[in-house]
mmCIF file of C-alpha atoms and ligand atoms in Angstrom:
data_model
loop_
_atom_site.group_PDB
_atom_site.id
_atom_site.type_symbol
_atom_site.label_atom_id
_atom_site.label_comp_id
_atom_site.label_asym_id
_atom_site.label_seq_id
_atom_site.Cartn_x
_atom_site.Cartn_y
_atom_site.Cartn_z
ATOM 1 C CA MET V 6 -0.012 0.001 -0.005
ATOM 2 C CA LYS V 7 1.387 3.406 -1.004
ATOM 3 C CA ARG V 8 1.118 6.497 1.185
ATOM 4 C CA ALA V 9 2.559 9.049 -1.245
ATOM 5 C CA LEU V 10 3.116 9.887 -4.898
ATOM 6 C CA PHE V 11 6.123 11.931 -5.980
ATOM 7 C CA LEU V 12 5.338 13.565 -9.326
ATOM 8 C CA ASP V 13 7.361 15.319 -11.956
ATOM 9 C CA LEU V 14 5.840 18.325 -13.786
ATOM 10 C CA ASP V 15 7.037 18.802 -17.386
ATOM 11 C CA ASN V 16 5.667 16.118 -19.715
ATOM 12 C CA THR V 17 4.174 14.320 -16.747
ATOM 13 C CA ILE V 18 1.281 16.684 -15.893
ATOM 14 C CA TYR V 19 1.187 18.774 -19.101
ATOM 15 C CA PRO V 20 2.930 18.495 -22.493
ATOM 16 C CA ALA V 21 5.908 20.803 -22.421
ATOM 17 C CA ASP V 22 5.933 21.380 -26.189
ATOM 18 C CA SER V 23 2.607 23.119 -25.755
ATOM 19 C CA LEU V 24 4.594 26.049 -24.297
ATOM 20 C CA ALA V 25 7.421 26.111 -26.860
ATOM 21 C CA ASP V 26 5.970 29.055 -28.738
ATOM 22 C CA VAL V 27 5.220 31.005 -25.613
ATOM 23 C CA LEU V 28 8.566 30.463 -23.922
ATOM 24 C CA PHE V 29 11.216 29.577 -26.344
ATOM 25 C CA THR V 30 10.880 31.701 -29.504
ATOM 26 C CA GLU V 31 13.690 34.087 -28.576
ATOM 27 C CA LEU V 32 15.964 31.298 -27.419
ATOM 28 C CA PHE V 33 15.233 29.181 -30.445
ATOM 29 C CA ASN V 34 16.229 32.054 -32.687
ATOM 30 C CA LEU V 35 19.556 32.382 -30.871
ATOM 31 C CA ILE V 36 20.190 28.637 -31.253
ATOM 32 C CA ASP V 37 19.413 28.874 -34.963
ATOM 33 C CA GLU V 38 21.750 31.772 -35.352
ATOM 34 C CA GLU V 39 24.644 29.903 -33.689
ATOM 35 C CA LEU V 40 24.133 26.206 -34.480
ATOM 36 C CA GLY V 41 21.849 26.464 -37.496
ATOM 37 C CA GLN V 42 24.639 27.886 -39.685
ATOM 38 C CA THR V 43 26.767 24.777 -39.509
ATOM 39 C CA ASP V 44 24.589 21.965 -38.267
ATOM 40 C CA ILE V 45 20.871 22.273 -38.799
ATOM 41 C CA SER V 46 20.051 18.805 -37.452
ATOM 42 C CA SER V 47 21.732 19.394 -34.090
ATOM 43 C CA ALA V 48 20.064 22.834 -33.849
ATOM 44 C CA GLU V 49 16.692 21.083 -34.321
ATOM 45 C CA LYS V 50 17.571 18.390 -31.846
ATOM 46 C CA ALA V 51 18.770 20.883 -29.261
ATOM 47 C CA LYS V 52 15.515 22.817 -29.548
ATOM 48 C CA ARG V 53 13.415 19.704 -29.209
ATOM 49 C CA GLU V 54 15.372 18.544 -26.140
ATOM 50 C CA LEU V 55 15.017 21.950 -24.580
ATOM 51 C CA THR V 56 11.303 21.481 -24.044
ATOM 52 C CA ARG V 57 12.052 18.258 -22.127
ATOM 53 C CA ARG V 58 15.256 18.739 -20.137
ATOM 54 C CA PRO V 59 17.131 21.457 -18.224
ATOM 55 C CA PHE V 60 18.830 24.095 -20.297
ATOM 56 C CA GLN V 61 22.206 23.625 -18.581
ATOM 57 C CA GLN V 62 22.359 19.971 -19.687
ATOM 58 C CA ILE V 63 21.482 20.824 -23.308
ATOM 59 C CA ALA V 64 23.985 23.658 -23.422
ATOM 60 C CA ASP V 65 26.748 21.240 -22.328
ATOM 61 C CA GLU V 66 25.645 18.406 -24.552
ATOM 62 C CA PHE V 67 25.343 20.494 -27.751
ATOM 63 C CA GLY V 68 28.403 22.639 -26.995
ATOM 64 C CA PHE V 69 26.694 26.025 -26.874
ATOM 65 C CA SER V 70 29.206 28.872 -26.810
ATOM 66 C CA ASP V 71 29.620 30.777 -23.576
ATOM 67 C CA ASP V 72 27.791 33.695 -25.217
ATOM 68 C CA LEU V 73 24.778 31.598 -26.181
ATOM 69 C CA THR V 74 24.742 29.848 -22.804
ATOM 70 C CA GLU V 75 24.770 33.148 -20.929
ATOM 71 C CA LYS V 76 22.054 34.687 -23.111
ATOM 72 C CA GLY V 77 19.947 31.537 -22.768
ATOM 73 C CA LEU V 78 20.299 31.564 -18.998
ATOM 74 C CA LYS V 79 19.332 35.191 -18.853
ATOM 75 C CA ILE V 80 16.196 34.616 -20.888
ATOM 76 C CA LEU V 81 15.096 31.555 -18.910
ATOM 77 C CA ARG V 82 15.881 33.029 -15.476
ATOM 78 C CA ASN V 83 13.264 35.697 -16.184
ATOM 79 C CA ALA V 84 10.819 33.633 -18.211
ATOM 80 C CA ARG V 85 7.349 33.143 -16.930
ATOM 81 C CA VAL V 86 4.206 31.490 -18.358
ATOM 82 C CA GLU V 87 1.454 34.001 -18.377
ATOM 83 C CA VAL V 88 -1.241 32.106 -20.272
ATOM 84 C CA PRO V 89 -3.377 29.305 -18.886
ATOM 85 C CA VAL V 90 -1.815 25.853 -19.374
ATOM 86 C CA THR V 91 -3.880 22.732 -19.944
ATOM 87 C CA PRO V 92 -2.849 19.478 -18.263
ATOM 88 C CA TYR V 93 -2.922 16.152 -20.047
ATOM 89 C CA LYS V 94 -6.372 14.643 -20.099
ATOM 90 C CA ALA V 95 -4.923 11.663 -18.191
ATOM 91 C CA TYR V 96 -3.925 13.933 -15.352
ATOM 92 C CA SER V 97 -7.467 13.889 -14.034
ATOM 93 C CA GLN V 98 -7.027 10.122 -13.411
ATOM 94 C CA LEU V 99 -4.100 10.959 -11.163
ATOM 95 C CA ARG V 100 -5.710 13.926 -9.478
ATOM 96 C CA GLU V 101 -8.611 11.756 -8.301
ATOM 97 C CA VAL V 102 -6.417 9.210 -6.477
ATOM 98 C CA PRO V 103 -6.915 9.942 -2.799
ATOM 99 C CA ILE V 104 -3.331 9.916 -1.558
ATOM 100 C CA ASP V 105 -0.752 12.550 -0.548
ATOM 101 C CA LYS V 106 1.063 13.956 -3.558
ATOM 102 C CA TYR V 107 4.278 15.918 -3.810
ATOM 103 C CA LEU V 108 5.390 17.805 -6.890
ATOM 104 C CA VAL V 109 9.157 17.686 -7.381
ATOM 105 C CA THR V 110 10.257 19.586 -10.492
ATOM 106 C CA LYS V 111 13.625 20.746 -11.744
ATOM 107 C CA GLY V 112 14.128 24.044 -13.498
ATOM 108 C CA PHE V 113 14.221 27.787 -13.074
ATOM 109 C CA THR V 114 12.241 28.818 -10.006
ATOM 110 C CA LYS V 115 10.149 31.630 -11.484
ATOM 111 C CA LEU V 116 9.390 29.658 -14.597
ATOM 112 C CA GLN V 117 8.399 26.433 -12.826
ATOM 113 C CA GLN V 118 6.288 28.351 -10.332
ATOM 114 C CA SER V 119 4.485 30.147 -13.130
ATOM 115 C CA LYS V 120 3.633 26.790 -14.743
ATOM 116 C CA VAL V 121 2.203 25.534 -11.465
ATOM 117 C CA ASP V 122 0.153 28.702 -11.188
ATOM 118 C CA MET V 123 -1.139 28.663 -14.740
ATOM 119 C CA LEU V 124 -1.992 24.938 -14.486
ATOM 120 C CA ASN V 125 -3.827 25.751 -11.286
ATOM 121 C CA ILE V 126 -2.587 22.562 -9.606
ATOM 122 C CA ALA V 127 -0.913 23.757 -6.377
ATOM 123 C CA GLY V 128 -3.950 22.527 -4.422
ATOM 124 C CA ASP V 129 -3.401 18.989 -5.605
ATOM 125 C CA PHE V 130 -0.143 18.743 -3.667
ATOM 126 C CA LYS V 131 0.910 18.615 -0.017
ATOM 127 C CA LYS V 132 3.985 20.512 -1.112
ATOM 128 C CA VAL V 133 5.636 21.752 -4.305
ATOM 129 C CA TYR V 134 9.429 21.491 -4.563
ATOM 130 C CA ILE V 135 11.324 23.345 -7.231
ATOM 131 C CA VAL V 136 14.936 22.174 -7.653
ATOM 132 C CA ASP V 137 16.689 25.093 -9.394
ATOM 133 C CA PRO V 138 20.072 24.055 -10.826
ATOM 134 C CA ASP V 139 20.834 27.778 -11.084
ATOM 135 C CA GLN V 140 20.580 28.141 -7.293
ATOM 136 C CA SER V 141 21.683 24.799 -5.784
ATOM 137 C CA ASP V 142 23.282 21.453 -6.453
ATOM 138 C CA LEU V 143 20.346 19.533 -4.958
ATOM 139 C CA THR V 144 18.928 16.714 -7.000
ATOM 140 C CA LYS V 145 15.532 15.015 -7.097
ATOM 141 C CA ASN V 146 17.151 12.153 -5.187
ATOM 142 C CA ASP V 147 17.960 14.566 -2.339
ATOM 143 C CA ILE V 148 14.409 15.926 -2.276
ATOM 144 C CA PHE V 149 12.831 12.477 -2.384
ATOM 145 C CA GLN V 150 14.987 11.456 0.550
ATOM 146 C CA ARG V 151 14.114 14.556 2.477
ATOM 147 C CA ILE V 152 10.370 14.064 2.076
ATOM 148 C CA MET V 153 10.594 10.405 3.028
ATOM 149 C CA LYS V 154 12.585 11.262 6.177
ATOM 150 C CA ASP V 155 10.338 14.170 7.149
ATOM 151 C CA LYS V 156 7.134 12.173 6.684
ATOM 152 C CA GLY V 157 8.450 8.792 7.729
ATOM 153 C CA TYR V 158 7.613 7.099 4.432
ATOM 154 C CA THR V 159 9.378 3.827 3.719
ATOM 155 C CA LYS V 160 10.596 3.157 0.174
ATOM 156 C CA GLU V 161 7.780 0.667 -0.285
ATOM 157 C CA GLU V 162 5.176 3.316 0.525
ATOM 158 C CA VAL V 163 6.195 5.711 -2.243
ATOM 159 C CA LEU V 164 5.621 5.653 -6.023
ATOM 160 C CA VAL V 165 7.560 8.023 -8.268
ATOM 161 C CA ILE V 166 5.766 9.115 -11.454
ATOM 162 C CA GLY V 167 7.524 10.801 -14.315
ATOM 163 C CA ASP V 168 8.530 10.765 -17.964
ATOM 164 C CA ASP V 169 12.334 11.068 -17.651
ATOM 165 C CA LEU V 170 14.434 7.953 -17.278
ATOM 166 C CA GLU V 171 17.488 10.019 -16.445
ATOM 167 C CA SER V 172 15.835 12.245 -13.862
ATOM 168 C CA GLU V 173 13.052 11.252 -11.436
ATOM 169 C CA ILE V 174 12.996 7.601 -12.596
ATOM 170 C CA LYS V 175 16.725 7.230 -12.019
ATOM 171 C CA ALA V 176 16.518 9.037 -8.666
ATOM 172 C CA ALA V 177 13.701 6.581 -7.570
ATOM 173 C CA GLN V 178 15.730 3.575 -8.732
ATOM 174 C CA GLU V 179 18.752 4.709 -6.748
ATOM 175 C CA LEU V 180 16.531 4.785 -3.652
ATOM 176 C CA GLY V 181 14.846 1.470 -4.330
ATOM 177 C CA VAL V 182 11.450 3.171 -4.855
ATOM 178 C CA GLU V 183 8.915 1.862 -7.404
ATOM 179 C CA THR V 184 8.647 3.787 -10.649
ATOM 180 C CA PHE V 185 5.844 4.643 -12.997
ATOM 181 C CA LEU V 186 6.961 5.813 -16.460
ATOM 182 C CA PHE V 187 4.357 7.994 -18.112
ATOM 183 C CA ASP V 188 4.729 7.570 -21.861
ATOM 184 C CA PRO V 189 1.745 9.058 -23.698
ATOM 185 C CA GLU V 190 3.360 8.749 -27.122
ATOM 186 C CA GLY V 191 4.677 5.241 -26.600
ATOM 187 C CA ARG V 192 8.322 6.276 -27.084
ATOM 188 C CA TYR V 193 9.762 3.497 -24.926
ATOM 189 C CA THR V 194 9.790 -0.276 -24.910
ATOM 190 C CA ASN V 195 11.119 -2.671 -22.290
ATOM 191 C CA GLU V 196 12.402 -0.030 -19.956
ATOM 192 C CA ASN V 197 13.617 -1.134 -16.545
ATOM 193 C CA VAL V 198 10.712 0.465 -14.617
ATOM 194 C CA THR V 199 8.062 -0.964 -12.299
ATOM 195 C CA TYR V 200 5.122 0.377 -14.277
ATOM 196 C CA HIS V 201 4.884 1.884 -17.777
ATOM 197 C CA ALA V 202 1.724 3.315 -19.347
ATOM 198 C CA ARG V 203 0.337 5.865 -21.730
ATOM 199 C CA ASP V 204 -2.186 7.140 -19.151
ATOM 200 C CA TYR V 205 -2.797 7.062 -15.447
ATOM 201 C CA LYS V 206 -5.819 4.815 -15.196
ATOM 202 C CA ASP V 207 -3.975 2.066 -13.252
ATOM 203 C CA VAL V 208 -2.491 4.332 -10.553
ATOM 204 C CA ALA V 209 -5.545 4.082 -8.297
ATOM 205 C CA GLU V 210 -5.122 0.301 -8.230
ATOM 206 C CA ILE V 211 -1.301 0.339 -7.891
ATOM 207 C CA VAL V 212 -1.413 2.496 -4.753
ATOM 208 C CA MET V 213 -3.764 -0.034 -3.103
ATOM 209 C CA LYS V 214 -1.279 -2.912 -3.597
HETATM 210 MG MG1 MG I 5 9.573 15.655 -17.078
#
């Protein structure tokens, strides 16, 4: 029997690419200016990854110049979503599960907070944690451990739900916590996770186990 769900935000509660036009136009133009001249396919890939993963990782991986990295950081540090954001339809299946939920999201504080506000989901959670790589070296693993210690949850009593194998899923695996990989587009096969689904209809049953 589970006592708590730890949820990711981007691509777990709402599709991040739905905000690409709102958030990333300026940054995408800068990436095109720098990378697009020499390597169009990596420019496209970097832009696509940016909607899914932290900017700092993408900048490293794609070898952004210091100038582009700095400009990008400046844009994102001040970025906010100011339009209503629509969650995945499947999110309502998760919202209805009567269990304590914690939101643990990684990214720029102002930006992540504005997403939470515009999704109007703060009330669904006992607490919202924003891990900002710009401000600290904390990881999702650190936050998961902290919540479990504070609330006295054992690893068997927690389920981590997310879309990113390298982020929340990995952190959960390191802690021996069960994982639920949300995969609405069916991108993955045979991943080493406890549960794997395109929606959240089985979560109510899983938490009762
Ligand atoms: Mg995510």
